[in-house]
Tab-separated table of C-alpha atoms and ligand atoms in Angstrom:
chain	number	residue	atom	x	y	z
A	268	MET	CA	-48.035	14.201	-93.404
A	269	ALA	CA	-48.312	10.836	-95.087
A	270	LYS	CA	-48.992	7.956	-92.847
A	271	TYR	CA	-48.657	4.175	-92.945
A	272	PHE	CA	-50.214	1.567	-90.614
A	273	LEU	CA	-48.703	-1.924	-90.782
A	274	THR	CA	-49.197	-4.992	-88.634
A	275	THR	CA	-47.743	-8.388	-88.009
A	276	PRO	CA	-49.943	-11.266	-86.970
A	277	ILE	CA	-50.329	-11.506	-83.208
A	278	TYR	CA	-48.607	-14.654	-82.091
A	279	TYR	CA	-49.827	-17.601	-80.008
A	280	ILE	CA	-48.079	-17.856	-76.694
A	281	ASN	CA	-48.138	-21.592	-76.166
A	282	GLY	CA	-44.426	-21.560	-77.053
A	283	LEU	CA	-41.604	-19.085	-77.411
A	284	PRO	CA	-40.829	-17.188	-80.643
A	285	HIS	CA	-39.017	-19.207	-83.250
A	286	ILE	CA	-37.256	-18.116	-86.377
A	287	GLY	CA	-40.421	-18.360	-88.426
A	288	SER	CA	-42.297	-15.809	-86.282
A	289	ALA	CA	-39.182	-13.679	-86.131
A	290	TYR	CA	-39.076	-13.657	-89.907
A	291	THR	CA	-42.526	-11.965	-90.224
A	292	SER	CA	-41.653	-9.440	-87.462
A	293	ILE	CA	-38.243	-8.628	-89.036
A	294	ALA	CA	-39.755	-8.145	-92.499
A	295	ALA	CA	-42.449	-5.867	-91.083
A	296	ASP	CA	-39.838	-3.957	-89.194
A	297	VAL	CA	-37.874	-3.303	-92.388
A	298	LEU	CA	-41.006	-1.863	-93.956
A	299	ALA	CA	-41.775	0.265	-90.859
A	300	ARG	CA	-38.239	1.672	-90.804
A	301	TYR	CA	-38.280	2.266	-94.583
A	302	HIS	CA	-41.501	4.289	-94.349
A	303	ARG	CA	-40.284	6.298	-91.407
A	304	GLN	CA	-37.073	7.086	-93.303
A	305	GLN	CA	-39.266	8.511	-96.119
A	306	GLY	CA	-40.698	10.946	-93.600
A	307	THR	CA	-44.005	9.055	-93.266
A	308	GLU	CA	-45.765	8.827	-89.874
A	309	VAL	CA	-45.835	5.096	-89.113
A	310	LEU	CA	-47.989	2.988	-86.803
A	311	PHE	CA	-46.476	-0.468	-86.604
A	312	SER	CA	-48.049	-3.142	-84.347
A	313	THR	CA	-47.298	-6.632	-83.189
A	314	GLY	CA	-48.352	-8.598	-80.159
A	315	THR	CA	-49.729	-11.752	-78.694
A	316	ASP	CA	-52.933	-13.751	-79.310
A	317	GLU	CA	-53.741	-14.957	-75.835
A	318	ASN	CA	-57.371	-16.027	-75.698
A	319	SER	CA	-56.777	-19.414	-77.282
A	320	GLN	CA	-57.399	-22.853	-75.836
A	321	LYS	CA	-53.738	-23.530	-76.510
A	322	THR	CA	-52.858	-20.990	-73.864
A	323	VAL	CA	-54.877	-22.843	-71.291
A	324	GLU	CA	-53.298	-26.205	-72.266
A	325	ALA	CA	-49.778	-24.810	-72.249
A	326	ALA	CA	-50.329	-23.218	-68.791
A	327	GLU	CA	-51.533	-26.614	-67.506
A	328	VAL	CA	-48.358	-28.326	-68.754
A	329	THR	CA	-46.205	-25.816	-66.859
A	330	LYS	CA	-48.523	-26.158	-63.823
A	331	GLN	CA	-49.213	-22.466	-63.770
A	332	GLU	CA	-52.341	-20.439	-63.503
A	333	VAL	CA	-53.376	-19.131	-66.989
A	334	GLY	CA	-53.102	-15.419	-65.985
A	335	PRO	CA	-49.538	-15.460	-64.712
A	336	TYR	CA	-48.528	-17.845	-67.471
A	337	THR	CA	-49.889	-15.440	-70.045
A	338	ASP	CA	-48.104	-12.414	-68.536
A	339	GLU	CA	-44.806	-14.297	-68.499
A	340	MET	CA	-45.110	-15.430	-72.052
A	341	ALA	CA	-46.216	-12.103	-73.387
A	342	ALA	CA	-43.181	-10.495	-71.661
A	343	ASN	CA	-40.917	-13.085	-73.238
A	344	TRP	CA	-42.292	-12.413	-76.734
A	345	GLN	CA	-41.938	-8.652	-76.265
A	346	LYS	CA	-38.363	-9.067	-75.010
A	347	THR	CA	-37.467	-11.150	-77.982
A	348	TRP	CA	-38.819	-8.575	-80.410
A	349	ASP	CA	-36.914	-5.898	-78.573
A	350	SER	CA	-33.680	-7.835	-78.765
A	351	LEU	CA	-34.166	-8.223	-82.559
A	352	GLY	CA	-34.607	-4.429	-82.990
A	353	ILE	CA	-38.354	-4.675	-83.880
A	354	SER	CA	-39.424	-0.997	-83.785
A	355	TYR	CA	-43.098	-1.573	-83.089
A	356	ASN	CA	-45.222	1.291	-81.725
A	357	ARG	CA	-47.745	-0.934	-80.019
A	358	PHE	CA	-47.326	-4.410	-78.616
A	359	ILE	CA	-50.936	-5.543	-78.259
A	360	ARG	CA	-52.100	-8.250	-75.960
A	361	THR	CA	-55.616	-9.605	-76.486
A	362	THR	CA	-56.207	-9.677	-72.763
A	363	GLU	CA	-55.869	-5.944	-72.534
A	364	PRO	CA	-58.964	-3.894	-71.615
A	365	ASP	CA	-58.975	-1.666	-74.746
A	366	HIS	CA	-58.934	-4.774	-76.927
A	367	ILE	CA	-61.819	-6.409	-75.083
A	368	ALA	CA	-63.866	-3.209	-75.462
A	369	SER	CA	-63.008	-3.031	-79.161
A	370	VAL	CA	-64.093	-6.652	-79.816
A	371	GLN	CA	-67.339	-6.096	-78.003
A	372	ALA	CA	-68.083	-2.915	-79.928
A	373	PHE	CA	-67.195	-4.739	-83.137
A	374	ILE	CA	-69.567	-7.592	-82.341
A	375	GLU	CA	-72.375	-5.136	-81.721
A	376	ARG	CA	-71.955	-3.723	-85.182
A	377	VAL	CA	-72.078	-7.093	-86.827
A	378	GLU	CA	-75.081	-7.999	-84.713
A	379	LYS	CA	-76.847	-4.847	-85.925
A	380	ALA	CA	-76.196	-5.892	-89.520
A	381	GLY	CA	-78.102	-9.150	-88.644
A	382	ASP	CA	-75.052	-11.307	-89.452
A	383	PHE	CA	-75.125	-13.613	-86.427
A	384	TYR	CA	-77.386	-16.545	-85.773
A	385	LYS	CA	-77.377	-19.427	-83.339
A	386	ASP	CA	-77.014	-22.997	-84.642
A	387	GLU	CA	-75.826	-26.379	-83.647
A	388	TYR	CA	-72.688	-27.604	-85.288
A	389	GLU	CA	-70.808	-30.835	-85.320
A	390	GLY	CA	-67.375	-31.164	-86.846
A	391	LEU	CA	-63.713	-31.960	-86.439
A	392	TYR	CA	-61.778	-29.268	-84.653
A	393	CYS	CA	-57.999	-28.755	-84.899
A	394	VAL	CA	-56.790	-26.918	-81.825
A	395	GLY	CA	-53.484	-26.119	-83.527
A	396	CYS	CA	-55.293	-24.105	-86.217
A	397	GLU	CA	-58.159	-23.130	-83.871
A	398	GLU	CA	-60.714	-24.058	-86.480
A	399	PHE	CA	-63.136	-26.689	-87.704
A	400	LYS	CA	-61.745	-28.690	-90.582
A	401	SER	CA	-63.620	-30.226	-93.512
A	402	GLU	CA	-62.730	-33.797	-94.494
A	403	ALA	CA	-61.151	-32.451	-97.638
A	404	GLU	CA	-58.693	-30.364	-95.695
A	405	LEU	CA	-57.391	-33.402	-93.699
A	406	VAL	CA	-54.661	-35.744	-94.842
A	407	ASP	CA	-55.018	-39.288	-93.484
A	408	GLY	CA	-57.535	-37.916	-91.045
A	409	LYS	CA	-55.044	-35.382	-89.689
A	410	CYS	CA	-54.435	-31.670	-90.092
A	411	PRO	CA	-51.403	-31.254	-92.455
A	412	LEU	CA	-49.947	-28.641	-90.119
A	413	HIS	CA	-50.576	-30.098	-86.638
A	414	ASN	CA	-50.003	-33.382	-84.961
A	415	PRO	CA	-52.894	-34.284	-82.688
A	416	VAL	CA	-55.875	-35.814	-84.536
A	417	PRO	CA	-58.762	-33.264	-84.694
A	418	GLU	CA	-61.407	-33.720	-82.018
A	419	LYS	CA	-65.075	-34.316	-82.807
A	420	ARG	CA	-67.057	-31.443	-81.353
A	421	LYS	CA	-70.794	-30.729	-81.131
A	422	GLU	CA	-71.901	-27.400	-79.802
A	423	GLU	CA	-74.494	-24.750	-80.086
A	424	ASN	CA	-72.721	-21.599	-81.198
A	425	TYR	CA	-73.208	-18.228	-82.803
A	426	PHE	CA	-72.489	-18.226	-86.523
A	427	PHE	CA	-71.319	-15.453	-88.806
A	428	ARG	CA	-72.967	-15.138	-92.230
A	429	LEU	CA	-69.767	-15.369	-94.297
A	430	SER	CA	-71.730	-16.752	-97.254
A	431	LYS	CA	-73.606	-13.452	-97.534
A	432	TYR	CA	-70.363	-11.704	-98.477
A	433	GLN	CA	-69.153	-14.050	-101.156
A	434	ASP	CA	-69.965	-11.769	-104.068
A	435	ALA	CA	-68.865	-8.603	-102.445
A	436	LEU	CA	-65.494	-10.179	-101.663
A	437	LEU	CA	-65.042	-11.501	-105.177
A	438	LYS	CA	-65.830	-7.991	-106.510
A	439	HIS	CA	-63.448	-6.298	-104.114
A	440	ILE	CA	-60.538	-8.684	-104.841
A	441	GLU	CA	-61.100	-8.468	-108.611
A	442	ALA	CA	-61.266	-4.593	-108.545
A	443	HIS	CA	-58.199	-4.213	-106.293
A	444	PRO	CA	-55.248	-6.312	-107.548
A	445	GLU	CA	-53.082	-4.802	-104.756
A	446	PHE	CA	-55.454	-6.141	-102.052
A	447	ILE	CA	-53.974	-9.667	-101.796
A	448	GLN	CA	-50.305	-10.221	-102.657
A	449	PRO	CA	-48.389	-11.833	-104.057
A	450	ALA	CA	-50.460	-12.719	-107.152
A	451	GLY	CA	-50.209	-16.497	-106.481
A	452	ARG	CA	-51.880	-16.098	-103.083
A	453	ARG	CA	-54.547	-13.943	-104.651
A	454	ASN	CA	-55.421	-16.677	-107.130
A	455	GLU	CA	-55.655	-19.269	-104.308
A	456	VAL	CA	-58.024	-17.032	-102.394
A	457	LEU	CA	-60.125	-16.369	-105.434
A	458	ALA	CA	-60.400	-20.118	-106.143
A	459	PHE	CA	-61.332	-20.738	-102.540
A	460	ILE	CA	-64.107	-18.204	-102.609
A	461	LYS	CA	-65.455	-19.522	-105.909
A	462	ARG	CA	-65.764	-22.961	-104.463
A	463	GLY	CA	-68.407	-21.425	-102.145
A	464	LEU	CA	-68.132	-19.889	-98.641
A	465	ASN	CA	-69.697	-21.448	-95.627
A	466	ASP	CA	-70.761	-19.545	-92.499
A	467	PHE	CA	-68.467	-20.202	-89.579
A	468	SER	CA	-69.031	-20.427	-85.848
A	469	VAL	CA	-67.767	-17.421	-83.852
A	470	SER	CA	-68.260	-18.538	-80.313
A	471	ARG	CA	-67.388	-21.391	-78.049
A	472	LYS	CA	-69.605	-22.811	-75.317
A	473	GLY	CA	-68.617	-23.386	-71.673
A	474	ARG	CA	-65.007	-22.031	-71.849
A	475	HIS	CA	-63.627	-20.067	-69.005
A	476	TRP	CA	-60.774	-18.379	-70.924
A	477	GLY	CA	-61.545	-15.855	-73.597
A	478	ILE	CA	-63.735	-12.783	-74.115
A	479	PRO	CA	-67.372	-13.326	-73.102
A	480	TRP	CA	-69.983	-12.995	-75.841
A	481	PRO	CA	-71.859	-9.775	-75.186
A	482	GLY	CA	-75.177	-10.636	-73.467
A	483	ASP	CA	-74.484	-14.390	-73.270
A	484	ASN	CA	-72.183	-15.541	-70.515
A	485	ASP	CA	-72.338	-19.173	-71.672
A	486	GLN	CA	-70.312	-18.388	-74.758
A	487	THR	CA	-66.875	-16.930	-75.394
A	488	ILE	CA	-65.858	-15.259	-78.599
A	489	TYR	CA	-64.031	-17.520	-81.078
A	490	VAL	CA	-60.349	-16.754	-80.816
A	491	TRP	CA	-59.914	-15.830	-84.545
A	492	PHE	CA	-62.806	-13.422	-84.472
A	493	ASP	CA	-61.220	-11.812	-81.347
A	494	ALA	CA	-57.669	-11.923	-82.766
A	495	LEU	CA	-58.378	-10.308	-86.130
A	496	THR	CA	-60.092	-7.415	-84.450
A	497	ASN	CA	-56.718	-6.527	-82.791
A	498	TYR	CA	-55.905	-4.506	-85.846
A	499	LEU	CA	-58.809	-2.168	-85.203
A	500	THR	CA	-57.965	-1.965	-81.519
A	501	VAL	CA	-54.485	-0.712	-82.428
A	502	ALA	CA	-56.066	1.995	-84.592
A	503	GLY	CA	-58.065	3.070	-81.513
A	504	PHE	CA	-61.464	1.582	-82.432
A	505	PRO	CA	-64.177	2.295	-81.280
A	506	ASN	CA	-62.933	5.639	-79.929
A	507	GLU	CA	-63.217	8.849	-81.848
A	508	GLY	CA	-60.383	9.376	-84.279
A	509	PHE	CA	-59.628	5.742	-85.101
A	510	GLU	CA	-60.125	6.671	-88.776
A	511	LYS	CA	-56.839	8.415	-88.684
A	512	TRP	CA	-55.230	4.982	-88.878
A	513	TRP	CA	-57.964	2.797	-90.221
A	514	PRO	CA	-57.925	1.239	-92.754
A	515	ALA	CA	-54.517	-0.415	-92.254
A	516	ASP	CA	-52.080	-0.090	-95.175
A	517	LEU	CA	-50.623	-3.539	-94.755
A	518	HIS	CA	-51.235	-6.756	-92.859
A	519	LEU	CA	-48.106	-8.795	-93.275
A	520	ILE	CA	-48.736	-12.447	-92.572
A	521	GLY	CA	-47.461	-15.942	-93.374
A	522	LYS	CA	-49.287	-17.865	-96.037
A	523	ASP	CA	-50.785	-20.317	-93.438
A	524	ILE	CA	-53.234	-17.661	-92.298
A	525	SER	CA	-54.215	-16.054	-95.598
A	526	LYS	CA	-57.779	-17.486	-95.459
A	527	PHE	CA	-58.424	-15.680	-92.168
A	528	HIS	CA	-56.914	-12.349	-93.387
A	529	ALA	CA	-58.104	-12.333	-96.962
A	530	ILE	CA	-61.553	-13.857	-96.557
A	531	TYR	CA	-62.860	-13.884	-92.953
A	532	TRP	CA	-61.476	-10.500	-91.904
A	533	PRO	CA	-62.639	-8.470	-94.904
A	534	ALA	CA	-66.119	-10.087	-94.683
A	535	MET	CA	-66.272	-9.178	-90.961
A	536	LEU	CA	-65.327	-5.589	-91.807
A	537	LEU	CA	-67.919	-5.403	-94.617
A	538	SER	CA	-70.536	-6.549	-92.168
A	539	ALA	CA	-69.421	-3.940	-89.596
A	540	GLY	CA	-69.480	-1.225	-92.232
A	541	LEU	CA	-65.791	-0.545	-91.974
A	542	PRO	CA	-63.262	-0.043	-94.742
A	543	LEU	CA	-60.957	-2.934	-95.761
A	544	PRO	CA	-57.233	-2.898	-95.282
A	545	LYS	CA	-55.351	-1.868	-98.463
A	546	THR	CA	-53.064	-4.801	-98.692
A	547	VAL	CA	-52.668	-8.250	-97.214
A	548	PHE	CA	-49.276	-9.644	-98.145
A	549	ALA	CA	-48.587	-13.297	-97.257
A	550	HIS	CA	-44.996	-14.418	-97.324
A	551	GLY	CA	-43.870	-17.982	-97.764
A	552	PHE	CA	-42.900	-20.613	-95.200
A	553	PHE	CA	-39.408	-21.902	-94.726
A	554	THR	CA	-37.874	-25.176	-93.677
A	555	VAL	CA	-34.659	-25.586	-91.650
A	556	ASP	CA	-31.897	-27.518	-93.265
A	557	GLY	CA	-34.484	-28.920	-95.643
A	558	LYS	CA	-36.861	-30.128	-92.946
A	559	LYS	CA	-40.132	-28.779	-91.590
A	560	MET	CA	-39.502	-26.830	-88.390
A	561	SER	CA	-41.158	-28.527	-85.475
A	562	LYS	CA	-40.842	-29.041	-81.738
A	563	SER	CA	-40.886	-32.818	-82.136
A	564	LEU	CA	-37.926	-32.688	-84.618
A	565	GLY	CA	-36.154	-30.375	-82.230
A	566	ASN	CA	-34.999	-28.178	-85.071
A	567	ALA	CA	-36.889	-25.011	-84.266
A	568	ILE	CA	-34.272	-22.248	-84.241
A	569	ASP	CA	-34.312	-19.801	-81.371
A	570	PRO	CA	-33.864	-16.384	-82.904
A	571	VAL	CA	-32.247	-14.955	-79.746
A	572	GLU	CA	-29.671	-17.708	-79.795
A	573	ALA	CA	-28.991	-17.185	-83.526
A	574	ALA	CA	-28.658	-13.421	-82.982
A	575	GLY	CA	-26.346	-14.051	-80.050
A	576	LYS	CA	-24.079	-16.175	-82.119
A	577	TYR	CA	-23.970	-14.157	-85.410
A	578	GLY	CA	-25.421	-10.769	-84.393
A	579	VAL	CA	-28.909	-9.425	-84.847
A	580	ASP	CA	-28.062	-7.714	-88.156
A	581	ALA	CA	-26.469	-10.821	-89.675
A	582	LEU	CA	-29.653	-12.738	-88.788
A	583	ARG	CA	-31.873	-10.018	-90.308
A	584	TYR	CA	-29.770	-9.824	-93.403
A	585	PHE	CA	-29.635	-13.558	-93.971
A	586	LEU	CA	-33.355	-14.161	-93.559
A	587	LEU	CA	-34.233	-11.382	-95.968
A	588	TRP	CA	-31.583	-12.083	-98.486
A	589	GLU	CA	-31.846	-15.848	-98.598
A	590	ILE	CA	-35.612	-16.280	-98.943
A	591	PRO	CA	-37.210	-14.552	-101.937
A	592	PHE	CA	-39.908	-12.565	-100.288
A	593	GLY	CA	-43.374	-14.144	-100.845
A	594	GLN	CA	-41.931	-17.552	-101.686
A	595	ASP	CA	-41.047	-20.611	-99.651
A	596	GLY	CA	-37.407	-21.093	-98.822
A	597	ASP	CA	-34.916	-22.940	-96.646
A	598	PHE	CA	-32.845	-21.750	-93.653
A	599	ASN	CA	-29.574	-23.622	-94.044
A	600	HIS	CA	-26.965	-23.354	-91.336
A	601	SER	CA	-23.860	-23.675	-93.485
A	602	ARG	CA	-25.366	-21.331	-96.102
A	603	PHE	CA	-25.784	-18.789	-93.328
A	604	GLU	CA	-22.088	-18.967	-92.441
A	605	GLN	CA	-21.081	-18.723	-96.103
A	606	VAL	CA	-23.291	-15.750	-96.736
A	607	TYR	CA	-22.098	-14.122	-93.551
A	608	ASN	CA	-18.429	-14.432	-94.535
A	609	SER	CA	-18.820	-13.483	-98.186
A	610	ASP	CA	-21.428	-10.704	-98.055
A	611	LEU	CA	-21.099	-9.257	-94.648
A	612	ALA	CA	-17.548	-9.888	-93.420
A	613	ASN	CA	-15.755	-9.670	-96.799
A	614	GLU	CA	-17.748	-7.335	-99.038
A	615	LEU	CA	-19.390	-4.943	-96.635
A	616	GLY	CA	-17.221	-5.162	-93.461
A	617	ASN	CA	-13.917	-5.211	-95.175
A	618	GLY	CA	-14.964	-2.534	-97.637
A	619	VAL	CA	-15.611	-0.130	-94.760
A	620	GLN	CA	-12.535	-1.177	-92.812
A	621	ARG	CA	-10.265	-0.786	-95.824
A	622	VAL	CA	-11.421	2.716	-96.659
A	623	ALA	CA	-11.208	3.754	-92.970
A	624	SER	CA	-7.677	2.425	-92.570
A	625	MET	CA	-6.424	4.024	-95.759
A	626	ILE	CA	-7.801	7.384	-94.478
A	627	VAL	CA	-5.899	6.846	-91.272
A	628	ARG	CA	-2.742	5.738	-93.002
A	629	TYR	CA	-2.536	8.293	-95.844
A	630	LEU	CA	-4.556	11.245	-94.520
A	631	GLY	CA	-3.906	11.041	-90.743
A	632	GLY	CA	-7.595	10.110	-90.176
A	633	THR	CA	-9.181	13.197	-91.658
A	634	ILE	CA	-11.316	13.098	-94.753
A	635	GLY	CA	-12.904	16.530	-94.553
A	636	ASP	CA	-16.207	17.457	-96.112
A	637	VAL	CA	-17.647	14.596	-98.155
A	638	ASN	CA	-19.808	15.449	-101.071
A	639	SER	CA	-23.130	13.621	-100.499
A	640	ALA	CA	-24.336	14.561	-103.982
A	641	ALA	CA	-27.205	12.699	-105.608
A	642	HIS	CA	-27.087	8.983	-105.537
A	643	ASP	CA	-29.674	6.973	-107.316
A	644	THR	CA	-31.915	5.132	-104.869
A	645	GLY	CA	-34.740	4.410	-107.378
A	646	ALA	CA	-34.123	0.674	-107.812
A	647	VAL	CA	-33.926	-0.082	-104.139
A	648	ARG	CA	-37.028	1.935	-103.303
A	649	GLN	CA	-38.955	0.320	-106.078
A	650	ALA	CA	-38.025	-3.188	-104.829
A	651	ILE	CA	-39.119	-2.345	-101.299
A	652	GLU	CA	-42.368	-0.824	-102.457
A	653	ASP	CA	-42.990	-4.026	-104.526
A	654	PHE	CA	-42.318	-6.115	-101.395
A	655	ARG	CA	-39.167	-7.565	-102.940
A	656	LEU	CA	-37.023	-7.209	-99.892
A	657	ASP	CA	-34.463	-9.761	-101.226
A	658	LYS	CA	-34.205	-7.811	-104.515
A	659	ALA	CA	-33.659	-4.534	-102.612
A	660	LEU	CA	-30.688	-6.142	-100.818
A	661	GLU	CA	-29.351	-7.395	-104.145
A	662	GLU	CA	-29.547	-3.850	-105.499
A	663	ILE	CA	-27.739	-2.492	-102.438
A	664	TRP	CA	-25.064	-5.035	-102.930
A	665	VAL	CA	-24.464	-3.741	-106.411
A	666	HIS	CA	-23.321	-0.569	-104.636
A	667	VAL	CA	-21.270	-2.451	-102.015
A	668	LYS	CA	-19.403	-4.361	-104.733
A	669	GLY	CA	-19.057	-1.091	-106.662
A	670	VAL	CA	-17.093	0.551	-103.838
A	671	ASN	CA	-14.718	-2.309	-103.563
A	672	GLN	CA	-14.188	-2.342	-107.273
A	673	PHE	CA	-13.575	1.417	-107.326
A	674	ILE	CA	-10.893	1.091	-104.744
A	675	GLU	CA	-9.249	-1.738	-106.662
A	676	GLU	CA	-9.246	0.346	-109.826
A	677	GLU	CA	-8.128	3.640	-108.343
A	678	LYS	CA	-5.373	2.033	-106.170
A	679	PRO	CA	-5.110	4.627	-103.398
A	680	TRP	CA	-1.857	2.971	-102.214
A	681	GLU	CA	-0.250	4.092	-105.429
A	682	LEU	CA	-1.860	7.488	-105.447
A	683	ALA	CA	-0.443	7.978	-101.926
A	684	LYS	CA	2.999	8.096	-103.529
A	685	SER	CA	2.151	9.926	-106.724
A	686	ASP	CA	-0.919	12.174	-106.517
A	687	LYS	CA	-2.160	13.342	-103.157
A	688	GLU	CA	-4.934	15.459	-104.591
A	689	GLN	CA	-6.384	12.552	-106.539
A	690	LEU	CA	-5.997	10.332	-103.469
A	691	LEU	CA	-8.155	12.623	-101.410
A	692	LYS	CA	-10.791	12.742	-104.118
A	693	VAL	CA	-10.907	8.991	-104.459
A	694	LEU	CA	-11.176	8.366	-100.711
A	695	GLN	CA	-13.874	11.079	-100.369
A	696	GLN	CA	-15.850	9.379	-103.200
A	697	ALA	CA	-15.560	6.078	-101.450
A	698	VAL	CA	-16.796	7.479	-98.142
A	699	SER	CA	-19.632	9.224	-99.921
A	700	ASP	CA	-20.645	5.850	-101.465
A	701	LEU	CA	-20.402	4.065	-98.111
A	702	LEU	CA	-22.572	6.682	-96.396
A	703	HIS	CA	-25.088	6.305	-99.129
A	704	ILE	CA	-25.014	2.515	-98.683
A	705	ALA	CA	-25.495	3.046	-94.942
A	706	GLU	CA	-28.637	5.012	-95.648
A	707	LEU	CA	-29.962	2.332	-97.992
A	708	LEU	CA	-29.162	-0.369	-95.398
A	709	MET	CA	-30.815	1.395	-92.524
A	710	PRO	CA	-34.202	-0.362	-92.636
A	711	PHE	CA	-32.564	-3.775	-93.054
A	712	VAL	CA	-29.608	-3.674	-90.634
A	713	PRO	CA	-30.128	-0.587	-88.507
A	714	ALA	CA	-27.231	-1.039	-86.098
A	715	THR	CA	-24.742	-1.706	-88.867
A	716	ALA	CA	-25.987	1.298	-90.837
A	717	GLN	CA	-25.447	3.429	-87.796
A	718	ARG	CA	-21.951	2.089	-87.235
A	719	ILE	CA	-20.940	2.872	-90.829
A	720	ALA	CA	-22.206	6.410	-90.449
A	721	LYS	CA	-20.396	6.736	-87.117
A	722	THR	CA	-17.136	5.518	-88.642
A	723	PHE	CA	-17.010	8.580	-90.952
A	724	GLU	CA	-18.803	11.117	-88.773
A	725	GLY	CA	-17.625	14.721	-88.829
A	726	GLY	CA	-15.030	14.201	-91.529
A	727	GLU	CA	-12.844	12.119	-89.208
A	728	VAL	CA	-12.388	8.394	-89.068
A	729	HIS	CA	-13.547	6.818	-85.828
A	730	THR	CA	-11.603	3.648	-85.432
A	731	GLU	CA	-13.306	2.924	-82.110
A	732	VAL	CA	-16.359	1.675	-84.024
A	733	GLY	CA	-14.414	-1.451	-84.738
A	734	ILE	CA	-14.895	-4.327	-87.128
A	735	LEU	CA	-18.509	-4.674	-88.358
A	736	PHE	CA	-18.561	-8.396	-88.967
A	737	PRO	CA	-15.738	-10.479	-87.529
A	738	LYS	CA	-15.054	-13.322	-89.878
A	739	LEU	CA	-16.438	-16.731	-88.904
A	740	ASP	CA	-14.097	-19.679	-88.838
A	741	THR	CA	-15.419	-21.459	-91.862
A	742	PRO	CA	-14.261	-21.440	-95.418
A	743	ALA	CA	-15.886	-18.613	-97.358
A	744	LYS	CA	-17.517	-19.375	-100.660
A	745	GLY	CA	-19.216	-16.875	-103.059
A	746	LYS	CA	-22.927	-16.573	-103.441
B	207	LIG	N1	-52.420	-16.194	-83.617
B	207	LIG	C1	-52.443	-16.465	-85.007
B	207	LIG	C2	-52.504	-15.256	-85.838
B	207	LIG	C3	-53.553	-14.233	-85.475
B	207	LIG	S1	-53.402	-12.795	-86.374
B	207	LIG	C4	-54.853	-12.020	-86.162
B	207	LIG	C5	-51.273	-17.330	-85.403
B	207	LIG	N2	-50.196	-17.268	-84.642
B	207	LIG	S2	-48.905	-18.125	-84.775
B	207	LIG	O1	-48.090	-17.880	-83.600
B	207	LIG	O2	-49.095	-19.408	-85.170
B	207	LIG	O3	-48.013	-17.313	-85.905
B	207	LIG	C6	-48.198	-17.615	-87.218
B	207	LIG	C7	-47.247	-16.808	-88.035
B	207	LIG	O4	-45.859	-17.072	-87.722
B	207	LIG	C8	-47.324	-17.122	-89.504
B	207	LIG	O5	-48.406	-16.487	-90.158
B	207	LIG	C9	-46.055	-16.677	-90.040
B	207	LIG	O6	-46.122	-15.231	-90.130
B	207	LIG	C10	-45.060	-17.033	-88.917
B	207	LIG	N3	-44.470	-18.324	-89.144
B	207	LIG	C11	-44.564	-19.440	-88.324
B	207	LIG	N4	-43.783	-20.462	-88.858
B	207	LIG	C12	-43.177	-20.036	-89.918
B	207	LIG	C13	-42.256	-20.667	-90.867
B	207	LIG	N5	-41.825	-21.838	-90.752
B	207	LIG	N6	-41.834	-19.890	-91.922
B	207	LIG	C14	-42.246	-18.563	-92.063
B	207	LIG	N7	-43.110	-18.028	-91.250
B	207	LIG	C15	-43.581	-18.696	-90.201
B	207	LIG	O7	-51.354	-17.992	-86.429
């Protein structure tokens, strides 16, 4: 049986999920559901990155002990993903015993390869990114992504020989165009490597939170080194049989962390003598109503609140439709309402509703056996396999519009008076098309797909399913 292992990043728990993190998890969920639908055995992981200094600081702010704070936040993240229908198989927490064992086993392999050494380092550290920054990466002395000015730190740490893997990485990336996607990200990564790779420090001294460095209790493992290894933990490393799932087929990430996934992680794996993931796909970042999303601006959208207001599927649809997958985009509130009304309430919801009520009115609610003969799914499948989730939805909407147009042209309300046989044929065709659409929609809007299938189940119309997308009280405009 074919298998597919895909991952989301594991998220920091110094705050609650926002719409940006939900975006990655939703997109990954679409791919997981799509592959399952193809009959593939899927392992889909997500989780929380807990051994960061940020966790300690956030716990202090809430006047909680780090342990209970961590448990509470991880439970919140997991609950959020559950409420958005994220069909993960493993929710991994980096404080779990199997992960700690996996990181320690991984460190031993790299140690054996001779790729660690101790050195003293002085530099500017951004806690937001959890990394040392070079002067060139700072804008006006500050990290472009995070607010507090980076701190000067001087420590004796273990270092990883990243520089040793520069050529091997270049070769791998050049030989495997599918390894880093989309192509723009790949070019950025190649340019970064060609500027020369520096070794990086992989431990921190005198910290009480984090995984201890094997054999040196003074040092804890650098949070990125620990976090990246989560992907191996999920596969079952270092236990027997982890090769069933490793290497991963896909690490889906945001573009902010592509250096870690496309440079550090593959170099770490090369050092440990383990195969590299097949693809790292970095999607873009989005702004909210044209502005960078941030706590200080107070414009971070709570995905649970948005799903409560519009429905989970409407949120999933909008995020994936609106932002070309792989590019940057904007989450605009009034656009959301327009798209909801035009695509979901009018085109899809009304389309289903109309066909169902005509079957009730003209055929007493019975449609009989519907021919589910071959429908062409090629374009949608191709778009998903090319990571063009927005394009896949566009293709599905060609079918949605097609059903509405078919009804307009065939005019069942006239056939009801003149040609009952043709009427039955037309409505059966419409139901067949809608069931096909439901199948195509399943990875994207699973609950809606199920409700459409339920509406026409067993050759009868089930009016109890109700309206799919109640219209919002705003003027509807086209796309
Ligand atoms: N803990 C690390 C990842 C370790 S993976 C081994 C981390 N966590 S994070 O909580 O900061 O999550 C970052 C991810 O959230 C991004 O890579 C991206 O997937 C998602 N996003 C956060 N803000 C976003 C936007 N504004 N837009 C799109 N995605 C965003 O980094």
